[in-house]
PDB file of C-alpha atoms in Angstrom:
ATOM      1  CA  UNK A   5     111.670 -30.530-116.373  1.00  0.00           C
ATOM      2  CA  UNK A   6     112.776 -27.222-114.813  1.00  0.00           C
ATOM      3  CA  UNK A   7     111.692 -26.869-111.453  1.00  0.00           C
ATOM      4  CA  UNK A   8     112.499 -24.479-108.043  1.00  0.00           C
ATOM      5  CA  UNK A   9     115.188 -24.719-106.166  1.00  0.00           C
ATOM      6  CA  UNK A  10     115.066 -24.075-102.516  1.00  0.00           C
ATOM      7  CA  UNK A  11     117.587 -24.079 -99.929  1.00  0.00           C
ATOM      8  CA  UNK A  12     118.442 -25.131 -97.319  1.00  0.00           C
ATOM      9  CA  UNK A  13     115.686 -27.566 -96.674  1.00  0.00           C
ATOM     10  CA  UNK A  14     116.389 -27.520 -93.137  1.00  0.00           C
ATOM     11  CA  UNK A  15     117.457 -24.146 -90.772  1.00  0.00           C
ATOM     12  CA  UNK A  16     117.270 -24.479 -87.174  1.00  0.00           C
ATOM     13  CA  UNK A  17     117.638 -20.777 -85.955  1.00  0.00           C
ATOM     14  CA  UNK A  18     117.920 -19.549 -82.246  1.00  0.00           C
ATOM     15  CA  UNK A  19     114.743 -16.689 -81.519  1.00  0.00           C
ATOM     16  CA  UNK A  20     115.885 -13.452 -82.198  1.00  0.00           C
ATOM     17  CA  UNK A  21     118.448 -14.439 -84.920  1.00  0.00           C
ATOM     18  CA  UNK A  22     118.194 -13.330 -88.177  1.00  0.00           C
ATOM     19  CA  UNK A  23     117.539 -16.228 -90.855  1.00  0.00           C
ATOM     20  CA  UNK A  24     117.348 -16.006 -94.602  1.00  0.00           C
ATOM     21  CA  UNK A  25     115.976 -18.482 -96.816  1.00  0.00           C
ATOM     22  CA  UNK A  26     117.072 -18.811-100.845  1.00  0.00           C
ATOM     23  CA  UNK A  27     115.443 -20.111-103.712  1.00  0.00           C
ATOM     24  CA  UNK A  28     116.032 -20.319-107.353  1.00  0.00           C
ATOM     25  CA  UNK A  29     112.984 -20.001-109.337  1.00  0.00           C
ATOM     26  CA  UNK A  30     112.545 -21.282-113.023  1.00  0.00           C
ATOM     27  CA  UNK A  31     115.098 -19.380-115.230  1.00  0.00           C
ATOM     28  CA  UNK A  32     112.427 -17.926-117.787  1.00  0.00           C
ATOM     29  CA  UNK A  33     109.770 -16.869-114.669  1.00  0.00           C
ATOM     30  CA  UNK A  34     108.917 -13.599-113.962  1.00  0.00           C
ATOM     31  CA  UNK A  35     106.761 -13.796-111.128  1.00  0.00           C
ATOM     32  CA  UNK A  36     108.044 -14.769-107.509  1.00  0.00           C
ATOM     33  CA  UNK A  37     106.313 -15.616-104.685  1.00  0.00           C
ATOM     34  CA  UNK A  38     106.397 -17.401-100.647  1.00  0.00           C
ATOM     35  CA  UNK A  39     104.012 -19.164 -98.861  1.00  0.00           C
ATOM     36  CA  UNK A  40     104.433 -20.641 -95.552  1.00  0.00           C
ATOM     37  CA  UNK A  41     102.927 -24.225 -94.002  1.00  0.00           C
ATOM     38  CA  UNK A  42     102.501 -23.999 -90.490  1.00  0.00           C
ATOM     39  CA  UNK A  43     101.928 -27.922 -89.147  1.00  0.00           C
ATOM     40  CA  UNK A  44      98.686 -28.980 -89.755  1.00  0.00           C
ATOM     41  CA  UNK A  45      97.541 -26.002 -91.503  1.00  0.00           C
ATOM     42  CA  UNK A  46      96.690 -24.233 -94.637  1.00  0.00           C
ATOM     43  CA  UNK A  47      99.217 -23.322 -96.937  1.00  0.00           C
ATOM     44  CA  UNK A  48      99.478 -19.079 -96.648  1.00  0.00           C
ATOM     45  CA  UNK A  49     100.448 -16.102 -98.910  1.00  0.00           C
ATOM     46  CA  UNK A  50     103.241 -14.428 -97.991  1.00  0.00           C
ATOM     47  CA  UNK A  51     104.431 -11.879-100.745  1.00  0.00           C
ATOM     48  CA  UNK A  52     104.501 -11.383-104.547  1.00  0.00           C
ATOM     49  CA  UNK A  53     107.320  -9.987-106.423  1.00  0.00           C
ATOM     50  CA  UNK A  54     107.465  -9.080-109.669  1.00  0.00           C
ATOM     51  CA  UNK A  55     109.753  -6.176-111.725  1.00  0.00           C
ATOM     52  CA  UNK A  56     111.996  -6.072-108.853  1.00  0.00           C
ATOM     53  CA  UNK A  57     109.255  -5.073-106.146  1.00  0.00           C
ATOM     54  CA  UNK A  58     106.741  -5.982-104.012  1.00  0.00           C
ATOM     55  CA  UNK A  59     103.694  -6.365-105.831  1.00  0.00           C
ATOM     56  CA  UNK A  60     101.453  -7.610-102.650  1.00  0.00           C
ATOM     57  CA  UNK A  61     101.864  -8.767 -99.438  1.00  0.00           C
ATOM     58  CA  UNK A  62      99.604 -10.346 -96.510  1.00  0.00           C
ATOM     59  CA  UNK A  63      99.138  -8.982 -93.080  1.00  0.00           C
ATOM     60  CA  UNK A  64     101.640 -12.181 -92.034  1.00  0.00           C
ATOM     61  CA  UNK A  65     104.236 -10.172 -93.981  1.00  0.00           C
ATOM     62  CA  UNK A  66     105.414  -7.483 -91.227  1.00  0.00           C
ATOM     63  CA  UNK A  67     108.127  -5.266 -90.904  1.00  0.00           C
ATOM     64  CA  UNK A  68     110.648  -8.441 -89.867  1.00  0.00           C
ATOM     65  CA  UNK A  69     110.015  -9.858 -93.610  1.00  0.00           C
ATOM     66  CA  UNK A  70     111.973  -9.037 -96.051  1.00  0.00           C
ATOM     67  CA  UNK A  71     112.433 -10.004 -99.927  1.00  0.00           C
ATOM     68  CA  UNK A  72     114.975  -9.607-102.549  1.00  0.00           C
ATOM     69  CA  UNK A  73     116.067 -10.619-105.955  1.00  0.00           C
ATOM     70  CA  UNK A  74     120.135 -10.095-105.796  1.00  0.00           C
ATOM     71  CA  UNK A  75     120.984 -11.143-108.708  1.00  0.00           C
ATOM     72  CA  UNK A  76     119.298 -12.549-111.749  1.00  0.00           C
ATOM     73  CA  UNK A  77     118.468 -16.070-110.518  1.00  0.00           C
ATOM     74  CA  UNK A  78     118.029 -15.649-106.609  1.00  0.00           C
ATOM     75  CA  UNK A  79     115.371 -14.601-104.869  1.00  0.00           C
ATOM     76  CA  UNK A  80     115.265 -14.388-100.709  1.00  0.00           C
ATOM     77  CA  UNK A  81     113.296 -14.221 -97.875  1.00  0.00           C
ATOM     78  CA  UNK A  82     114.961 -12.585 -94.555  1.00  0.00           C
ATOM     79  CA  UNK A  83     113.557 -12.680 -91.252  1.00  0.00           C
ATOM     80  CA  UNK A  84     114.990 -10.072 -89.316  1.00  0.00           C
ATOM     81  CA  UNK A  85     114.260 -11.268 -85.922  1.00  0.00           C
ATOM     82  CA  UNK A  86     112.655 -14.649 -86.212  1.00  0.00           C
ATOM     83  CA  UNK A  87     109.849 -15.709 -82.967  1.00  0.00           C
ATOM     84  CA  UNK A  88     108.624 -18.956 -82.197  1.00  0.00           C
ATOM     85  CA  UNK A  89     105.676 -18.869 -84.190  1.00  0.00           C
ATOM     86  CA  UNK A  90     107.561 -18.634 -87.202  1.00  0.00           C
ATOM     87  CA  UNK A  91     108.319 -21.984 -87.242  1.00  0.00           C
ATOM     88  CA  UNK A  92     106.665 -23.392 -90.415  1.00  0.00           C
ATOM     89  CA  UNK A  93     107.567 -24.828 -93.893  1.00  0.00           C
ATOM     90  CA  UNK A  94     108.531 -21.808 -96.061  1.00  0.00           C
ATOM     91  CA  UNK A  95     107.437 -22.673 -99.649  1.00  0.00           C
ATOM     92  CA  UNK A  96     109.028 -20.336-102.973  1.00  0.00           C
ATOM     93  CA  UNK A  97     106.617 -20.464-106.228  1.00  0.00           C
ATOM     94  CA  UNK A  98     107.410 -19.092-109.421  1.00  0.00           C
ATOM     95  CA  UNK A  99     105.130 -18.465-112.939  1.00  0.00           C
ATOM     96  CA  UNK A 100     105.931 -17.347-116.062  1.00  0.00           C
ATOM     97  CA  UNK A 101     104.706 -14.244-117.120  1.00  0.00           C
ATOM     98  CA  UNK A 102     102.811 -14.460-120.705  1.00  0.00           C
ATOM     99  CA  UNK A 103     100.062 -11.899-120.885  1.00  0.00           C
ATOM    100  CA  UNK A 104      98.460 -13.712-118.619  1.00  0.00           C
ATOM    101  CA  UNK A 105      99.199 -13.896-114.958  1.00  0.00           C
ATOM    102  CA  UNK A 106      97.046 -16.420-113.643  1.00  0.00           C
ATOM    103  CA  UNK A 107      99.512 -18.917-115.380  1.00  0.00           C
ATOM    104  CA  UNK A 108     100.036 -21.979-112.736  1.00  0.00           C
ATOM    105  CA  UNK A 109     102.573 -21.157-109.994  1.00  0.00           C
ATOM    106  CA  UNK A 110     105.453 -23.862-109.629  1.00  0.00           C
ATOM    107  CA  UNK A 111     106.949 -24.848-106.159  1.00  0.00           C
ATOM    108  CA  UNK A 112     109.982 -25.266-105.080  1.00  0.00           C
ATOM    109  CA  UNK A 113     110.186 -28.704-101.981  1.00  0.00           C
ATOM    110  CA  UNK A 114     110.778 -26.209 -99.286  1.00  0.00           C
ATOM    111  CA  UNK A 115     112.634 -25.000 -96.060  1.00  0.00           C
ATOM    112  CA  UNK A 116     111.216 -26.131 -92.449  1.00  0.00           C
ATOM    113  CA  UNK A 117     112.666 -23.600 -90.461  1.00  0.00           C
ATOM    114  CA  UNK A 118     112.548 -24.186 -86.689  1.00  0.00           C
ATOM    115  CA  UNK A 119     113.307 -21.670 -84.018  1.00  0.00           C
ATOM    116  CA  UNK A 120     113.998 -22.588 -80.681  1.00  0.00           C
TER     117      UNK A 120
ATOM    118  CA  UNK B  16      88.051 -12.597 -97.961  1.00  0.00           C
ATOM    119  CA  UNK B  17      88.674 -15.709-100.235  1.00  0.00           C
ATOM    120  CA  UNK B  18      87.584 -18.779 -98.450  1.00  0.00           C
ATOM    121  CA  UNK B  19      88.281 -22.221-100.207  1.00  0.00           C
ATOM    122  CA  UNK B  20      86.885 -25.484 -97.982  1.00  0.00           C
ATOM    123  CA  UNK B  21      87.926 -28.976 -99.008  1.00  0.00           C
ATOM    124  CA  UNK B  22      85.970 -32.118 -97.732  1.00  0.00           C
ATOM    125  CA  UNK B  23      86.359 -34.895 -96.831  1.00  0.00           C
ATOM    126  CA  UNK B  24      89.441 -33.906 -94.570  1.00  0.00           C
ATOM    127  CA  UNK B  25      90.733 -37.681 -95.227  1.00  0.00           C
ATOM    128  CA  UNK B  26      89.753 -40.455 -97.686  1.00  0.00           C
ATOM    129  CA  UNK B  27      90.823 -44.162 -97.131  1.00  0.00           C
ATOM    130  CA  UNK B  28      90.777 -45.950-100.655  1.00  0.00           C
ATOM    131  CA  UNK B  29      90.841 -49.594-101.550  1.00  0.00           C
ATOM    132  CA  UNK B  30      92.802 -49.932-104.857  1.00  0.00           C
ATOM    133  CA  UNK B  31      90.296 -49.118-107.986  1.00  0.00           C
ATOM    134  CA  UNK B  32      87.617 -47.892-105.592  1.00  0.00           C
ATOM    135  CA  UNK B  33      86.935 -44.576-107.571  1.00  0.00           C
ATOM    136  CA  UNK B  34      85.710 -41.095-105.816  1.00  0.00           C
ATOM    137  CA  UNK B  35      85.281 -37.439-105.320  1.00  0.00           C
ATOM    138  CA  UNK B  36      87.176 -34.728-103.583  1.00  0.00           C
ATOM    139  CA  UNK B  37      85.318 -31.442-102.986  1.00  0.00           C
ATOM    140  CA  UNK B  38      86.474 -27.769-103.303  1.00  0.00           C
ATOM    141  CA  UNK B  39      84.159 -25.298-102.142  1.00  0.00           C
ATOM    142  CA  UNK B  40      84.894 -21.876-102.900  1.00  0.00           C
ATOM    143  CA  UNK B  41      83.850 -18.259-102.054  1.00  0.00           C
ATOM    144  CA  UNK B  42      85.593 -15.616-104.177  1.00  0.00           C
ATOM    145  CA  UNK B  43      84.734 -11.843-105.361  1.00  0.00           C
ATOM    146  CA  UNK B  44      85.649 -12.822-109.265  1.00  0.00           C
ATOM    147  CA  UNK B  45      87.175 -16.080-110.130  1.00  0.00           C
ATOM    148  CA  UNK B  46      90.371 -15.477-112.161  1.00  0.00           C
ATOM    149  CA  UNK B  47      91.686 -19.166-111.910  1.00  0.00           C
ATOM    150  CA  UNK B  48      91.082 -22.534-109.595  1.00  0.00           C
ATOM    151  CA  UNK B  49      94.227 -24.674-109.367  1.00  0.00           C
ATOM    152  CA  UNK B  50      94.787 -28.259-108.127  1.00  0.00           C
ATOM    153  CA  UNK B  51      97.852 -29.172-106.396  1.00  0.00           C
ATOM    154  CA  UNK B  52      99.013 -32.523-105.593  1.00  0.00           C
ATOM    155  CA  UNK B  53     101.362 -32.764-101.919  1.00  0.00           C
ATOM    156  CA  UNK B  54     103.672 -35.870-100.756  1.00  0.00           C
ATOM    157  CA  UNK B  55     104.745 -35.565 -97.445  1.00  0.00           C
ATOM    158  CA  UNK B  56     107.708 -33.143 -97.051  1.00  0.00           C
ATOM    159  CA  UNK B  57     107.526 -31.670-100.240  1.00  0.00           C
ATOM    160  CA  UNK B  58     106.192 -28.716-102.100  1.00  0.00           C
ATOM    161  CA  UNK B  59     102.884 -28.750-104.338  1.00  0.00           C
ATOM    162  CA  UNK B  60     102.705 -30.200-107.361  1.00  0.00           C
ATOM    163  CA  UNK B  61     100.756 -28.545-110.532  1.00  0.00           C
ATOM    164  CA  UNK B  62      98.048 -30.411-111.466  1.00  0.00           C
ATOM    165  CA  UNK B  63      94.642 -28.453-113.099  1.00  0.00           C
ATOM    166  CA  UNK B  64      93.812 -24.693-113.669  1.00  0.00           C
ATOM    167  CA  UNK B  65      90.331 -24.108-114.132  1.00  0.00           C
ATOM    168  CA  UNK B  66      88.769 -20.861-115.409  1.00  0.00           C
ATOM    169  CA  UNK B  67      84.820 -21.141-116.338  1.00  0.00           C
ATOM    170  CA  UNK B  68      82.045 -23.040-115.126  1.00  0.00           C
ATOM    171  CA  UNK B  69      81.553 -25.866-117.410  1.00  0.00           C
ATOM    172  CA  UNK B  70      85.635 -26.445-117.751  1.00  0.00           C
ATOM    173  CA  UNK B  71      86.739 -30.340-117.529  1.00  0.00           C
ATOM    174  CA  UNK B  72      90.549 -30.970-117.415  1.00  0.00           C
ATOM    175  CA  UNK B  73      92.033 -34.802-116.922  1.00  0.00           C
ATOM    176  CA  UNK B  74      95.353 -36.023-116.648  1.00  0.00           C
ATOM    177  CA  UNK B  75      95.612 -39.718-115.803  1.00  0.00           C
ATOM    178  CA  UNK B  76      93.402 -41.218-113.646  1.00  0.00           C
ATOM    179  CA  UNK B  77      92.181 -37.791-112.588  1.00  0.00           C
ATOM    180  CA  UNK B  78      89.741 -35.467-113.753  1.00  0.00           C
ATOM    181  CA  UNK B  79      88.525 -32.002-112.740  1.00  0.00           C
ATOM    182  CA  UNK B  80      85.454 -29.814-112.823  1.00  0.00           C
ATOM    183  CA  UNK B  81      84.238 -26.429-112.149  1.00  0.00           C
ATOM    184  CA  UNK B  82      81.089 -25.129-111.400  1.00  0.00           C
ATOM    185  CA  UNK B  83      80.196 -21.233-110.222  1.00  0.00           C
ATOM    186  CA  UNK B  84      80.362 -22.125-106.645  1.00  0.00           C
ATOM    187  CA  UNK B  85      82.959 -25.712-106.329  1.00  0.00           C
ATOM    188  CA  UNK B  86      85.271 -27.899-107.858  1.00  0.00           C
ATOM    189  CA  UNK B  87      85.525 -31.404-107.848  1.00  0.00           C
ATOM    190  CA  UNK B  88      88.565 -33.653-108.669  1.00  0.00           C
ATOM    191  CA  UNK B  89      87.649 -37.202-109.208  1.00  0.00           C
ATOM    192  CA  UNK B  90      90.114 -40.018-109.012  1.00  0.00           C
ATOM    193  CA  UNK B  91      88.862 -43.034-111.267  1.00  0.00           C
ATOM    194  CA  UNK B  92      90.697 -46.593-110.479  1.00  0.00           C
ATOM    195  CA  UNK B  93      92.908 -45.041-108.067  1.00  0.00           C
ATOM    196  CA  UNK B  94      96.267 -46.887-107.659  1.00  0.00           C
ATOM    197  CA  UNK B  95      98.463 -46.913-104.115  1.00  0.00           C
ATOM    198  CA  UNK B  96     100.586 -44.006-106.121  1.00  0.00           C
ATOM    199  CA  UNK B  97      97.918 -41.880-105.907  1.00  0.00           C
ATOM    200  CA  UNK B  98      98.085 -41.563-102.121  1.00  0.00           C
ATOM    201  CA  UNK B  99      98.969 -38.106-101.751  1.00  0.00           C
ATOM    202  CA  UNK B 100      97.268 -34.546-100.031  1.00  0.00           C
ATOM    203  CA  UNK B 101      94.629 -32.817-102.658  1.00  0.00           C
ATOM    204  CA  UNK B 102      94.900 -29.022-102.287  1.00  0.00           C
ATOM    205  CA  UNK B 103      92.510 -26.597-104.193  1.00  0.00           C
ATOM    206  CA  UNK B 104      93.127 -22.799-104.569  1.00  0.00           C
ATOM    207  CA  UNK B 105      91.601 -20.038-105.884  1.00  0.00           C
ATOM    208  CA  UNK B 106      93.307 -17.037-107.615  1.00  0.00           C
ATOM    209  CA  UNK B 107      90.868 -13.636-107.295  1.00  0.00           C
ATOM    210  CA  UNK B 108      89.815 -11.679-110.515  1.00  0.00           C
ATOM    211  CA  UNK B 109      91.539  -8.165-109.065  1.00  0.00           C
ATOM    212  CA  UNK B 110      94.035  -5.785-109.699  1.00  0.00           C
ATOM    213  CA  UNK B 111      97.210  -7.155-109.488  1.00  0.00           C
ATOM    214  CA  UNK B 112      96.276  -9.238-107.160  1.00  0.00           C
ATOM    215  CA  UNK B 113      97.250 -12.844-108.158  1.00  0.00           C
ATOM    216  CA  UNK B 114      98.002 -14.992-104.787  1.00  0.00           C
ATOM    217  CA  UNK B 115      96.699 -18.394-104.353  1.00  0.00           C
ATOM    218  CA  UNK B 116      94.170 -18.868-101.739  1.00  0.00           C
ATOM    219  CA  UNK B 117      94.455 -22.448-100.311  1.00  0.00           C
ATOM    220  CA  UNK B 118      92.211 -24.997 -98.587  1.00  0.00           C
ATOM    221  CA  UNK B 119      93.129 -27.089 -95.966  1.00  0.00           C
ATOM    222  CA  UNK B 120      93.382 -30.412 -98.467  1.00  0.00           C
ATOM    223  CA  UNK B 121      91.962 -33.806 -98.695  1.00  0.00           C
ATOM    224  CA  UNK B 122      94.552 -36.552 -97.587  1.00  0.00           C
ATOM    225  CA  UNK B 123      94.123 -39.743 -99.781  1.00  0.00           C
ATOM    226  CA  UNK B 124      95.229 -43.052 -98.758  1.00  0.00           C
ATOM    227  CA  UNK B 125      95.244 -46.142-101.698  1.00  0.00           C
ATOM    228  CA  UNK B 126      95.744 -49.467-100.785  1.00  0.00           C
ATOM    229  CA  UNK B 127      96.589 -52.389-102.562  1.00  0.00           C
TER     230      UNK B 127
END
């Protein structure tokens, strides 16, 4: 069964260094999204991406975030200038797009990143 | 906001003892609930989507409902396999707006 792809599954970053996390999502999706698990808590929106933009993003998604599809099966999230509270499992989801975009979104195992 | 509340926080099974997991849910327009499955260290799993009042969906041992205001997933004969973290999310009825909203998750524990 196709399924995401996400790596690395483990980044220890220093604070203040950039970090970027990949995924692959499944081949035939259309829509791309992350979420992030902070310990203990709820998993959260991050950002939506569909036709090669940003279709929404939550207030967790500041001006250090970053996404990008660079070619047609990767899709990235960069933080610019990661903090300590950014420590958290980052989670990539995918769904197929057909006419109807509340089809289920698939995810990908994760990254726990940890800044120290 | 979206607000989606799950209770109990934890539920300790003995092997075949069947229950409930609740999904309380506060949304503008409901465009889809969805039930996830989580082991430790890994990502959700896909398990129901849920559009209407009324809807029933099973798979397995589990089945799940939807009424206008919560959901409930019930796990019938539950084996050790089953131990896992329930998460329920809403998706909004609104312009392009189509982000799950998540609840904090029951944590099921079967044993033998």
């Amino acid at each position: 069964e196709p399924e995401v792809t996400q790596t690395p599954s483990h980044q220890v970053t220093q604070m203040g260094q950039e970090v970027i996390l990949r995924c692959v999502p499944i081949s035939n999706h259309l829509y791309f999204y992350w979420y992030r698990q902070i310990l203990g808590q709820k998993v959260e929106f991050l950002v939506s991406f569909y036709n090669n933009e940003i279709s929404e993003k939550s207030e967790i998604f500041d001006d250090q975030f970053s996404v990008e599809r660079p070619d047609g099966s990767n899709f990235t999230l960069k933080i610019r200038s990661t903090k300590l509270e950014d420590s958290a499992m980052y989670f990539c989801a995918s769904s197929e797009r057909s006419g109807t975009p509340n089809q289920p979104q698939h995810f990908g195992d994760g990254t726990r990143l940890s800044i120290l | 906001e979206d607000q989606v509340t799950q209770s109990p926080e934890a539920l300790r099974l003995q092997e075949g003892e069947s229950s409930s997991l609740n999904c309380s849910y506060t949304v503008s327009g409901l465009r889809g609930l969805f039930w996830y499955r989580q082991d430790p260290g890994k990502g959700p799993e896909f398990l129901f989507t849920l559009y209407s009042a009324g809807e029933e969906k099973e798979k397995e041992r589990l089945k799940a409902t939807l009424t206008k205001k919560e959901s409930f997933l019930h796990i019938t004969a539950p084996k050790p396999e089953d131990s896992a973290t329930y998460l329920c999310a809403v998706q909004a009825l609104a312009l392009n707006d189509y982000k799950l909203s998540f609840g904090a998750g029951t944590t099921v524990t079967v044993r033998a």
